[in-house]
Amino acid sequence: MLEGIRSDIAKLIAAYEAQKQFAAELSARVGALELQNLEYRKHIAELEREIDNRKLADAFKGGAADSQESKERIAKLIKEIDRCIALMEK
């Protein structure tokens, strides 16, 4: 009977160690995925800036038909610049 209890305790300890190792692996994987997620977010932000720059360039190239849209885009960019300046002053 005592041997059975010792055997059960040894099994529990082995299961605990296996779960502990599994949790450590998962924690490392989560850290790597969070870093990858951050890199993807930076890349998305860069692509969005590039899109905005291209839209601005298109707005300046546009003819009379696009003048209202161009004005709206420029006004939007000016508001964004003002917002950034206000945040930097805080």
mmCIF file of C-alpha atoms in Angstrom:
data_model
loop_
_atom_site.group_PDB
_atom_site.id
_atom_site.type_symbol
_atom_site.label_atom_id
_atom_site.label_comp_id
_atom_site.label_asym_id
_atom_site.label_seq_id
_atom_site.Cartn_x
_atom_site.Cartn_y
_atom_site.Cartn_z
ATOM 1 C CA MET A 1 0.000 0.000 0.000
ATOM 2 C CA LEU A 2 2.799 2.396 0.890
ATOM 3 C CA GLU A 3 4.511 1.553 -2.417
ATOM 4 C CA GLY A 4 1.283 2.381 -4.254
ATOM 5 C CA ILE A 5 1.167 5.823 -2.592
ATOM 6 C CA ARG A 6 4.824 6.436 -3.441
ATOM 7 C CA SER A 7 4.166 5.407 -7.014
ATOM 8 C CA ASP A 8 1.162 7.764 -7.210
ATOM 9 C CA ILE A 9 3.219 10.638 -5.753
ATOM 10 C CA ALA A 10 5.999 9.986 -8.270
ATOM 11 C CA LYS A 11 3.423 10.042 -11.086
ATOM 12 C CA LEU A 12 1.983 13.301 -9.770
ATOM 13 C CA ILE A 13 5.430 14.879 -9.571
ATOM 14 C CA ALA A 14 6.217 13.737 -13.119
ATOM 15 C CA ALA A 15 2.895 15.124 -14.376
ATOM 16 C CA TYR A 16 3.555 18.398 -12.543
ATOM 17 C CA GLU A 17 7.009 18.715 -14.088
ATOM 18 C CA ALA A 18 5.620 17.976 -17.557
ATOM 19 C CA GLN A 19 2.933 20.638 -17.138
ATOM 20 C CA LYS A 20 5.483 23.086 -15.777
ATOM 21 C CA GLN A 21 7.665 22.536 -18.856
ATOM 22 C CA PHE A 22 4.636 22.875 -21.144
ATOM 23 C CA ALA A 23 3.637 26.146 -19.457
ATOM 24 C CA ALA A 24 7.176 27.505 -19.892
ATOM 25 C CA GLU A 25 7.115 26.591 -23.597
ATOM 26 C CA LEU A 26 3.740 28.269 -24.025
ATOM 27 C CA SER A 27 4.981 31.362 -22.217
ATOM 28 C CA ALA A 28 7.984 31.584 -24.527
ATOM 29 C CA ARG A 29 5.758 31.127 -27.559
ATOM 30 C CA VAL A 30 3.399 33.872 -26.351
ATOM 31 C CA GLY A 31 6.364 36.211 -25.957
ATOM 32 C CA ALA A 32 7.572 35.468 -29.473
ATOM 33 C CA LEU A 33 4.088 35.949 -30.907
ATOM 34 C CA GLU A 34 3.667 39.253 -29.066
ATOM 35 C CA LEU A 35 6.945 40.466 -30.561
ATOM 36 C CA GLN A 36 5.831 39.339 -34.018
ATOM 37 C CA ASN A 37 2.485 41.076 -33.490
ATOM 38 C CA LEU A 38 4.280 44.310 -32.587
ATOM 39 C CA GLU A 39 6.400 44.061 -35.734
ATOM 40 C CA TYR A 40 3.277 43.513 -37.852
ATOM 41 C CA ARG A 41 1.588 46.522 -36.261
ATOM 42 C CA LYS A 42 4.616 48.697 -37.074
ATOM 43 C CA HIS A 43 4.578 47.426 -40.650
ATOM 44 C CA ILE A 44 0.849 48.164 -40.952
ATOM 45 C CA ALA A 45 1.409 51.687 -39.641
ATOM 46 C CA GLU A 46 4.165 52.217 -42.208
ATOM 47 C CA LEU A 47 1.924 50.955 -44.999
ATOM 48 C CA GLU A 48 -0.916 53.220 -43.846
ATOM 49 C CA ARG A 49 1.465 56.206 -43.911
ATOM 50 C CA GLU A 50 2.535 55.221 -47.407
ATOM 51 C CA ILE A 51 -1.104 55.034 -48.493
ATOM 52 C CA ASP A 52 -1.748 58.477 -47.016
ATOM 53 C CA ASN A 53 1.309 59.870 -48.785
ATOM 54 C CA ARG A 54 0.155 58.432 -52.082
ATOM 55 C CA LYS A 55 -3.332 59.819 -51.567
ATOM 56 C CA LEU A 56 -1.821 63.232 -50.859
ATOM 57 C CA ALA A 57 0.334 63.018 -53.968
ATOM 58 C CA ASP A 58 -2.739 62.036 -55.989
ATOM 59 C CA ALA A 59 -4.640 64.952 -54.478
ATOM 60 C CA PHE A 60 -2.001 67.390 -55.712
ATOM 61 C CA LYS A 61 -1.985 65.754 -59.145
ATOM 62 C CA GLY A 62 -5.782 65.764 -59.445
ATOM 63 C CA GLY A 63 -7.590 68.077 -61.844
ATOM 64 C CA ALA A 64 -10.505 70.441 -61.266
ATOM 65 C CA ALA A 65 -12.936 67.566 -60.766
ATOM 66 C CA ASP A 66 -10.906 66.308 -57.816
ATOM 67 C CA SER A 67 -10.322 69.714 -56.251
ATOM 68 C CA GLN A 68 -12.985 69.317 -53.542
ATOM 69 C CA GLU A 69 -11.664 65.889 -52.606
ATOM 70 C CA SER A 70 -8.125 67.276 -52.634
ATOM 71 C CA LYS A 71 -9.109 70.104 -50.310
ATOM 72 C CA GLU A 72 -10.764 67.644 -47.925
ATOM 73 C CA ARG A 73 -7.679 65.422 -47.863
ATOM 74 C CA ILE A 74 -5.393 68.375 -47.242
ATOM 75 C CA ALA A 75 -7.673 69.653 -44.469
ATOM 76 C CA LYS A 76 -7.669 66.194 -42.893
ATOM 77 C CA LEU A 77 -3.867 66.049 -43.001
ATOM 78 C CA ILE A 78 -3.575 69.517 -41.485
ATOM 79 C CA LYS A 79 -5.867 68.465 -38.626
ATOM 80 C CA GLU A 80 -3.751 65.358 -38.092
ATOM 81 C CA ILE A 81 -0.563 67.452 -38.012
ATOM 82 C CA ASP A 82 -2.179 69.871 -35.527
ATOM 83 C CA ARG A 83 -3.211 66.924 -33.350
ATOM 84 C CA CYS A 84 0.338 65.536 -33.414
ATOM 85 C CA ILE A 85 1.793 68.931 -32.481
ATOM 86 C CA ALA A 86 -0.664 69.247 -29.602
ATOM 87 C CA LEU A 87 0.320 65.783 -28.340
ATOM 88 C CA MET A 88 4.007 66.658 -28.543
ATOM 89 C CA GLU A 89 3.475 69.810 -26.500
ATOM 90 C CA LYS A 90 1.954 67.841 -23.597
#
